């Protein structure tokens, strides 16, 4: 595998899957361990209630390759005929490291069966592949890899902080094992993330594989060029977050894998940017608004005017329809809402911002931008 095989290809890196316990067979008794929960009066010290409940994670580590698996049983809420009820589920943490040599392919529709087979090899539980496919999911990390020199990565981090609406949300690392950039908080950013300020990070994947994940890298990734390899990662954490992302109809892990992961990455990154101001177009028809937006997208991608015109000047319609389409083209191209310029930026930052769908007019690479509370030296 060479870098070009997985650069800018979105995939799932990790997550929690939950399968109805009725569809699973427990092979390791420790997974069924119960937790004793005691409720005590703070005034008298009297034990008011003592319950047993499942939910203690059972973890197995593989010291040989640096991987691990964590499985537990827990109650989750289900709904039937409009009524809520509790049902026991088996939950398992999955990670693209469970793919071994195919780590950089990530968890996708193409690799899910291989992931399933490798999970089953741990012999902690059994379930059918179809039940694995249709599992519930939570706390899912989506990522993609990109190429960048270490110097350009430092520039990228500066450009991002200069371009977002609140640079205080972004924090840099400068340790021997992490030189990344992450949001939204300095301490516990994953735990303090919200749907409006999701957990995202940019980091040096080559450095990670040579330090934190060294055992795994040496076991499976010898011969794969990871130099100048960096990663963007973002996390879907809850049903509220799914709703904000417009994914309320996505209920199974397979459906998530079938979704537009690129757009999801883009949506979460763009949460940190000012919403693009929409020029009020007066009494303009909704379809004309759609056409204007698509023409502007073409302009952003560098499509020349004559190529845009070809879409309207077509021979697969009647003469009258062709005439009407050409008239529509000229009418729309006169409108002020049509963009005519494209911002310039350094190559790495521009490519990344374009990929993540951030409007390039928000990109700033002026490193002399005055900091808060400081005046710009003249």
Short mmCIF file of C-alpha atoms in Angstrom, two decimals:
data_model
loop_
_atom_site.label_atom_id
_atom_site.label_comp_id
_atom_site.label_asym_id
_atom_site.label_seq_id
_atom_site.Cartn_x
_atom_site.Cartn_y
_atom_site.Cartn_z
CA UNK A 1 0.00 0.00 0.00
CA UNK A 2 1.28 3.45 -0.92
CA UNK A 3 0.16 6.78 0.49
CA UNK A 4 -1.84 7.65 -2.62
CA UNK A 5 -4.11 4.68 -1.84
CA UNK A 6 -5.52 6.32 1.30
CA UNK A 7 -4.81 10.07 1.09
CA UNK A 8 -7.96 12.22 1.42
CA UNK A 9 -10.18 9.14 1.73
CA UNK A 10 -12.59 9.46 4.69
CA UNK A 11 -13.07 6.43 6.91
CA UNK A 12 -14.09 5.50 10.44
CA UNK A 13 -11.18 5.05 12.82
CA UNK A 14 -12.95 3.86 15.96
CA UNK A 15 -16.24 3.73 17.79
CA UNK A 16 -18.58 1.88 20.11
CA UNK A 17 -20.96 -0.71 18.66
CA UNK A 18 -23.92 -2.10 20.63
CA UNK A 19 -25.68 -5.34 19.65
CA UNK A 20 -28.80 -6.75 21.37
CA UNK A 21 -27.59 -9.32 23.88
CA UNK A 22 -30.25 -11.72 22.58
CA UNK A 23 -28.33 -11.84 19.29
CA UNK A 24 -24.98 -12.61 20.95
CA UNK A 25 -23.37 -15.58 22.64
CA UNK A 26 -21.01 -14.72 25.51
CA UNK A 27 -17.81 -16.82 25.38
CA UNK A 28 -15.97 -15.22 28.32
CA UNK A 29 -17.84 -15.33 31.63
CA UNK A 30 -16.08 -12.21 32.91
CA UNK A 31 -18.10 -10.11 30.44
CA UNK A 32 -21.19 -10.91 32.51
CA UNK A 33 -19.65 -9.60 35.75
CA UNK A 34 -22.12 -7.59 37.77
CA UNK A 35 -21.56 -4.26 39.52
CA UNK A 36 -22.93 -3.80 43.05
CA UNK A 37 -24.46 -0.34 43.37
CA UNK A 38 -25.33 0.80 46.89
CA UNK A 39 -27.53 3.82 47.69
CA UNK A 40 -26.84 5.14 51.22
CA UNK A 41 -28.51 7.89 53.25
CA UNK A 42 -26.10 10.80 53.73
CA UNK A 43 -27.75 11.65 57.09
CA UNK A 44 -28.04 8.27 58.85
CA UNK A 45 -25.62 6.11 56.87
CA UNK A 46 -28.42 3.59 56.39
CA UNK A 47 -28.29 1.50 53.23
CA UNK A 48 -31.44 2.44 51.36
CA UNK A 49 -31.07 0.16 48.34
CA UNK A 50 -28.52 -2.24 46.90
CA UNK A 51 -28.67 -3.25 43.25
CA UNK A 52 -26.71 -5.39 40.87
CA UNK A 53 -26.22 -4.14 37.35
CA UNK A 54 -24.10 -5.05 34.39
CA UNK A 55 -21.79 -2.58 32.76
CA UNK A 56 -18.22 -3.28 33.88
CA UNK A 57 -15.98 -3.22 30.78
CA UNK A 58 -13.88 -6.34 30.22
CA UNK A 59 -10.61 -5.56 28.44
CA UNK A 60 -8.06 -7.88 26.88
CA UNK A 61 -4.67 -6.55 25.77
CA UNK A 62 -2.44 -8.03 23.08
CA UNK A 63 1.08 -7.07 24.13
CA UNK A 64 2.48 -8.56 20.93
CA UNK A 65 0.96 -5.94 18.62
CA UNK A 66 -0.23 -3.19 20.96
CA UNK A 67 -3.95 -3.73 20.30
CA UNK A 68 -6.75 -4.32 22.77
CA UNK A 69 -10.46 -5.06 22.82
CA UNK A 70 -13.05 -3.92 25.37
CA UNK A 71 -16.46 -5.59 25.75
CA UNK A 72 -19.27 -5.14 28.27
CA UNK A 73 -22.98 -5.72 28.78
CA UNK A 74 -25.27 -2.78 29.58
CA UNK A 75 -28.96 -1.81 29.56
CA UNK A 76 -30.08 0.56 26.80
CA UNK A 77 -33.41 2.17 26.02
CA UNK A 78 -35.51 0.88 23.14
CA UNK A 79 -38.91 1.96 21.83
CA UNK A 80 -41.88 -0.09 20.67
CA UNK A 81 -45.33 1.24 19.79
CA UNK A 82 -44.34 4.59 21.26
CA UNK A 83 -43.33 3.13 24.63
CA UNK A 84 -39.81 3.02 26.06
CA UNK A 85 -38.38 -0.14 27.56
CA UNK A 86 -34.96 -1.34 28.71
CA UNK A 87 -33.06 -4.02 26.79
CA UNK A 88 -29.64 -5.55 27.44
CA UNK A 89 -26.97 -4.91 24.82
CA UNK A 90 -23.43 -6.14 24.32
CA UNK A 91 -21.13 -3.20 23.59
CA UNK A 92 -17.68 -3.47 22.01
CA UNK A 93 -15.08 -0.84 21.18
CA UNK A 94 -13.82 -1.21 17.63
CA UNK A 95 -10.68 0.35 16.17
CA UNK A 96 -9.08 0.36 12.72
CA UNK A 97 -6.05 -1.25 14.38
CA UNK A 98 -8.17 -4.39 14.47
CA UNK A 99 -7.61 -4.46 10.69
CA UNK A 100 -3.86 -5.02 11.12
CA UNK A 101 -2.03 -4.48 7.83
CA UNK A 102 -5.13 -2.78 6.39
CA UNK A 103 -5.08 -0.13 9.13
CA UNK A 104 -4.87 2.79 6.71
CA UNK A 105 -7.90 1.59 4.77
CA UNK A 106 -9.87 2.33 7.93
CA UNK A 107 -13.30 0.96 8.76
CA UNK A 108 -15.47 1.16 5.64
CA UNK A 109 -18.14 -0.92 3.95
CA UNK A 110 -15.32 -2.75 2.15
CA UNK A 111 -13.38 -3.63 5.32
CA UNK A 112 -16.20 -4.20 7.82
CA UNK A 113 -16.39 -7.96 7.29
CA UNK A 114 -12.64 -8.26 7.79
CA UNK A 115 -12.97 -6.22 11.00
CA UNK A 116 -15.82 -8.49 12.15
CA UNK A 117 -13.74 -11.63 11.52
CA UNK A 118 -10.82 -10.20 13.48
CA UNK A 119 -13.10 -9.21 16.39
CA UNK A 120 -14.50 -12.74 16.48
CA UNK A 121 -10.94 -14.14 16.69
CA UNK A 122 -10.64 -12.69 20.21
CA UNK A 123 -13.26 -15.30 21.22
CA UNK A 124 -15.00 -13.07 23.73
CA UNK A 125 -18.43 -13.29 22.12
CA UNK A 126 -20.12 -14.44 18.94
CA UNK A 127 -22.76 -12.85 16.75
CA UNK A 128 -23.83 -13.03 13.13
CA UNK A 129 -22.24 -10.59 10.70
CA UNK A 130 -25.65 -9.12 9.84
CA UNK A 131 -26.16 -8.27 13.52
CA UNK A 132 -22.70 -6.67 13.61
CA UNK A 133 -23.63 -4.62 10.52
CA UNK A 134 -26.86 -3.36 12.05
CA UNK A 135 -25.41 -2.55 15.46
CA UNK A 136 -26.10 0.73 17.20
CA UNK A 137 -23.15 3.09 17.33
CA UNK A 138 -21.86 5.90 19.50
CA UNK A 139 -18.70 7.98 20.06
CA UNK A 140 -17.49 7.39 16.50
CA UNK A 141 -14.24 8.91 15.20
CA UNK A 142 -14.16 9.76 11.47
CA UNK A 143 -10.85 10.67 9.86
CA UNK A 144 -8.84 11.15 6.70
CA UNK A 145 -5.09 11.34 6.06
CA UNK A 146 -3.24 14.04 4.12
CA UNK A 147 0.33 14.77 3.09
CA UNK A 148 2.20 17.71 4.50
CA UNK A 149 5.75 18.59 5.49
CA UNK A 150 6.32 19.28 9.18
CA UNK A 151 7.05 22.95 8.45
CA UNK A 152 3.87 23.30 6.40
CA UNK A 153 1.92 21.64 9.20
CA UNK A 154 3.03 24.39 11.56
CA UNK A 155 1.86 26.93 8.98
CA UNK A 156 -1.43 25.06 8.60
CA UNK A 157 -2.04 25.25 12.36
CA UNK A 158 -1.40 29.00 12.33
CA UNK A 159 -3.68 29.49 9.33
CA UNK A 160 -6.52 27.57 10.98
CA UNK A 161 -6.25 29.61 14.19
CA UNK A 162 -6.22 32.82 12.17
CA UNK A 163 -9.24 31.80 10.11
CA UNK A 164 -11.70 30.39 12.66
CA UNK A 165 -14.21 32.66 14.37
CA UNK A 166 -12.78 31.96 17.85
CA UNK A 167 -9.13 30.92 17.90
CA UNK A 168 -9.29 30.39 21.68
CA UNK A 169 -11.10 27.13 20.94
CA UNK A 170 -8.00 25.69 19.25
CA UNK A 171 -5.01 24.43 21.21
CA UNK A 172 -1.61 23.24 20.03
CA UNK A 173 0.58 20.49 21.39
CA UNK A 174 4.36 20.64 21.32
CA UNK A 175 5.51 17.45 23.04
CA UNK A 176 7.78 14.72 21.71
CA UNK A 177 4.76 12.51 21.02
CA UNK A 178 2.21 15.09 19.85
CA UNK A 179 2.53 18.28 17.82
CA UNK A 180 -1.14 18.50 16.85
CA UNK A 181 -3.96 21.01 17.00
CA UNK A 182 -7.29 20.22 18.64
CA UNK A 183 -10.60 21.78 19.75
CA UNK A 184 -12.70 22.82 21.63
CA UNK A 185 -10.97 22.95 25.05
CA UNK A 186 -7.43 22.60 26.38
CA UNK A 187 -8.24 19.96 29.00
CA UNK A 188 -10.51 17.05 28.16
CA UNK A 189 -11.62 18.35 24.73
CA UNK A 190 -13.40 15.09 23.92
CA UNK A 191 -15.37 15.16 27.16
CA UNK A 192 -16.28 18.85 26.89
CA UNK A 193 -17.25 18.85 23.22
CA UNK A 194 -20.81 19.69 22.17
CA UNK A 195 -22.68 19.31 18.87
CA UNK A 196 -21.96 22.99 18.15
CA UNK A 197 -18.29 22.72 19.20
CA UNK A 198 -17.35 19.15 18.23
CA UNK A 199 -14.12 17.42 19.12
CA UNK A 200 -11.71 17.69 16.18
CA UNK A 201 -7.97 17.34 15.89
CA UNK A 202 -5.13 17.51 13.40
CA UNK A 203 -2.01 15.52 14.21
CA UNK A 204 1.20 14.00 12.90
CA UNK A 205 0.34 10.38 12.10
CA UNK A 206 3.94 9.45 11.36
CA UNK A 207 4.99 10.70 14.81
CA UNK A 208 2.10 8.83 16.44
CA UNK A 209 3.15 5.54 14.82
CA UNK A 210 6.74 6.03 15.96
CA UNK A 211 5.83 6.82 19.58
CA UNK A 212 2.40 6.01 21.05
CA UNK A 213 1.60 3.29 18.49
CA UNK A 214 5.16 2.10 17.89
CA UNK A 215 4.49 -1.58 18.69
CA UNK A 216 1.54 -1.69 16.30
CA UNK A 217 3.42 0.17 13.56
CA UNK A 218 6.43 -2.12 13.73
CA UNK A 219 4.17 -5.20 13.67
CA UNK A 220 1.94 -4.34 10.72
CA UNK A 221 3.07 -1.23 8.84
CA UNK A 222 6.66 -1.98 7.83
CA UNK A 223 7.11 -1.03 4.20
CA UNK A 224 4.32 1.55 4.24
CA UNK A 225 5.63 5.09 3.78
CA UNK A 226 4.24 7.22 6.61
CA UNK A 227 6.64 10.14 6.21
CA UNK A 228 4.94 13.54 6.04
CA UNK A 229 1.62 11.85 6.86
CA UNK A 230 -0.90 13.80 8.91
CA UNK A 231 -4.48 13.12 9.98
CA UNK A 232 -7.72 15.02 10.56
CA UNK A 233 -10.13 13.41 13.00
CA UNK A 234 -13.58 14.36 14.30
CA UNK A 235 -16.06 12.68 16.62
CA UNK A 236 -19.82 12.06 16.55
CA UNK A 237 -20.75 11.73 20.21
CA UNK A 238 -24.52 11.57 20.69
CA UNK A 239 -27.99 11.45 19.19
CA UNK A 240 -28.22 15.23 19.56
CA UNK A 241 -25.06 15.52 17.50
CA UNK A 242 -26.52 13.16 14.89
CA UNK A 243 -29.58 15.40 14.67
CA UNK A 244 -27.44 18.51 14.17
CA UNK A 245 -25.59 16.73 11.38
CA UNK A 246 -28.86 15.81 9.69
CA UNK A 247 -28.36 12.08 10.34
CA UNK A 248 -31.49 11.28 12.36
CA UNK A 249 -32.47 8.58 9.86
CA UNK A 250 -29.07 6.86 10.20
CA UNK A 251 -29.68 4.24 12.87
CA UNK A 252 -27.24 1.39 12.19
CA UNK A 253 -23.48 1.25 11.79
CA UNK A 254 -23.86 0.02 8.21
CA UNK A 255 -26.03 3.03 7.40
CA UNK A 256 -23.35 5.31 8.84
CA UNK A 257 -20.70 3.62 6.68
CA UNK A 258 -22.99 4.23 3.69
CA UNK A 259 -23.23 7.95 4.52
CA UNK A 260 -21.14 10.77 3.04
CA UNK A 261 -18.27 10.71 5.54
CA UNK A 262 -16.46 13.48 3.67
CA UNK A 263 -19.39 15.85 4.19
CA UNK A 264 -19.64 14.88 7.87
CA UNK A 265 -15.94 15.77 8.33
CA UNK A 266 -16.63 19.07 6.59
CA UNK A 267 -19.72 19.85 8.67
CA UNK A 268 -17.85 19.46 11.95
CA UNK A 269 -14.87 21.56 10.86
CA UNK A 270 -17.14 24.33 9.57
CA UNK A 271 -18.83 24.61 12.97
CA UNK A 272 -15.80 26.71 13.93
CA UNK A 273 -16.21 29.22 11.10
CA UNK A 274 -18.55 32.15 10.64
CA UNK A 275 -21.57 31.19 8.62
CA UNK A 276 -21.22 32.52 5.09
CA UNK A 277 -23.36 35.61 4.70
CA UNK A 278 -26.07 35.03 2.14
CA UNK A 279 -26.86 38.00 -0.07
CA UNK A 280 -30.60 38.51 -0.07
CA UNK A 281 -31.79 37.92 -3.59
CA UNK A 282 -35.20 39.52 -3.30
CA UNK A 283 -38.09 37.73 -4.96
CA UNK A 284 -36.00 34.99 -6.60
CA UNK A 285 -37.38 31.56 -7.30
CA UNK A 286 -36.05 28.66 -5.21
CA UNK A 287 -34.80 26.80 -8.31
CA UNK A 288 -32.88 29.89 -9.45
CA UNK A 289 -31.26 30.01 -6.01
CA UNK A 290 -30.19 26.38 -6.46
CA UNK A 291 -28.74 27.13 -9.92
CA UNK A 292 -26.86 30.14 -8.54
CA UNK A 293 -25.38 28.02 -5.76
CA UNK A 294 -24.25 25.35 -8.19
CA UNK A 295 -22.68 27.90 -10.54
CA UNK A 296 -20.84 29.40 -7.59
CA UNK A 297 -19.59 25.95 -6.64
CA UNK A 298 -18.28 25.54 -10.18
CA UNK A 299 -16.54 28.91 -9.97
CA UNK A 300 -14.96 27.93 -6.62
CA UNK A 301 -13.61 24.78 -8.28
CA UNK A 302 -12.11 26.75 -11.15
CA UNK A 303 -14.61 25.70 -13.83
CA UNK A 304 -14.37 28.25 -16.69
CA UNK A 305 -17.39 30.19 -17.96
CA UNK A 306 -17.59 28.34 -21.29
CA UNK A 307 -17.87 24.97 -19.48
CA UNK A 308 -20.69 26.31 -17.32
CA UNK A 309 -22.43 27.59 -20.45
CA UNK A 310 -22.26 24.12 -22.05
CA UNK A 311 -24.55 22.80 -19.31
CA UNK A 312 -27.26 25.19 -20.54
CA UNK A 313 -26.45 25.00 -24.27
CA UNK A 314 -27.48 21.37 -24.68
CA UNK A 315 -28.64 19.28 -27.63
CA UNK A 316 -30.59 16.64 -25.69
CA UNK A 317 -33.66 18.87 -25.35
CA UNK A 318 -36.11 20.50 -27.73
CA UNK A 319 -35.20 23.73 -29.54
CA UNK A 320 -37.57 25.75 -27.39
CA UNK A 321 -36.20 24.21 -24.20
CA UNK A 322 -32.65 24.90 -25.35
CA UNK A 323 -33.55 28.52 -26.07
CA UNK A 324 -35.18 28.84 -22.63
CA UNK A 325 -32.10 27.34 -20.93
CA UNK A 326 -29.72 29.73 -22.69
CA UNK A 327 -31.95 32.63 -21.73
CA UNK A 328 -31.88 31.36 -18.13
CA UNK A 329 -28.08 31.23 -18.23
CA UNK A 330 -27.70 34.84 -19.34
CA UNK A 331 -30.28 36.03 -16.82
CA UNK A 332 -28.61 34.29 -13.89
CA UNK A 333 -25.04 35.21 -14.87
CA UNK A 334 -25.99 38.90 -14.65
CA UNK A 335 -26.97 38.58 -11.01
CA UNK A 336 -24.79 40.05 -8.26
CA UNK A 337 -24.98 36.76 -6.32
CA UNK A 338 -22.68 35.05 -8.84
CA UNK A 339 -19.11 34.99 -7.49
CA UNK A 340 -16.30 36.26 -9.70
CA UNK A 341 -13.18 35.95 -7.57
CA UNK A 342 -11.25 33.21 -5.79
CA UNK A 343 -9.05 33.81 -2.80
CA UNK A 344 -5.38 32.82 -2.84
CA UNK A 345 -3.61 30.87 -0.11
CA UNK A 346 -0.66 28.60 0.38
CA UNK A 347 -1.03 25.19 -1.25
CA UNK A 348 -1.39 22.91 1.74
CA UNK A 349 -3.90 25.07 3.58
CA UNK A 350 -5.95 25.77 0.44
CA UNK A 351 -6.19 22.09 -0.46
CA UNK A 352 -7.23 21.13 3.06
CA UNK A 353 -9.80 23.93 3.39
CA UNK A 354 -11.30 23.09 -0.01
CA UNK A 355 -11.55 19.43 0.95
CA UNK A 356 -13.35 20.27 4.20
CA UNK A 357 -15.75 22.65 2.45
CA UNK A 358 -14.78 25.88 4.20
CA UNK A 359 -15.48 28.98 2.13
CA UNK A 360 -12.07 30.18 0.99
CA UNK A 361 -13.03 33.83 1.57
CA UNK A 362 -12.59 33.01 5.28
CA UNK A 363 -9.03 31.80 4.82
CA UNK A 364 -6.44 34.23 6.14
CA UNK A 365 -2.71 33.73 5.95
CA UNK A 366 -1.68 37.14 7.16
CA UNK A 367 0.55 36.18 10.07
CA UNK A 368 0.83 39.84 11.07
CA UNK A 369 -2.79 39.79 12.17
CA UNK A 370 -2.88 41.65 15.51
CA UNK A 371 -3.55 39.45 18.52
CA UNK A 372 -6.29 40.22 21.01
CA UNK A 373 -5.25 43.04 23.26
CA UNK A 374 -2.17 43.82 21.19
CA UNK A 375 -1.63 46.52 18.61
CA UNK A 376 0.02 45.79 15.30
CA UNK A 377 3.50 47.21 15.06
CA UNK A 378 3.88 49.73 12.28
#
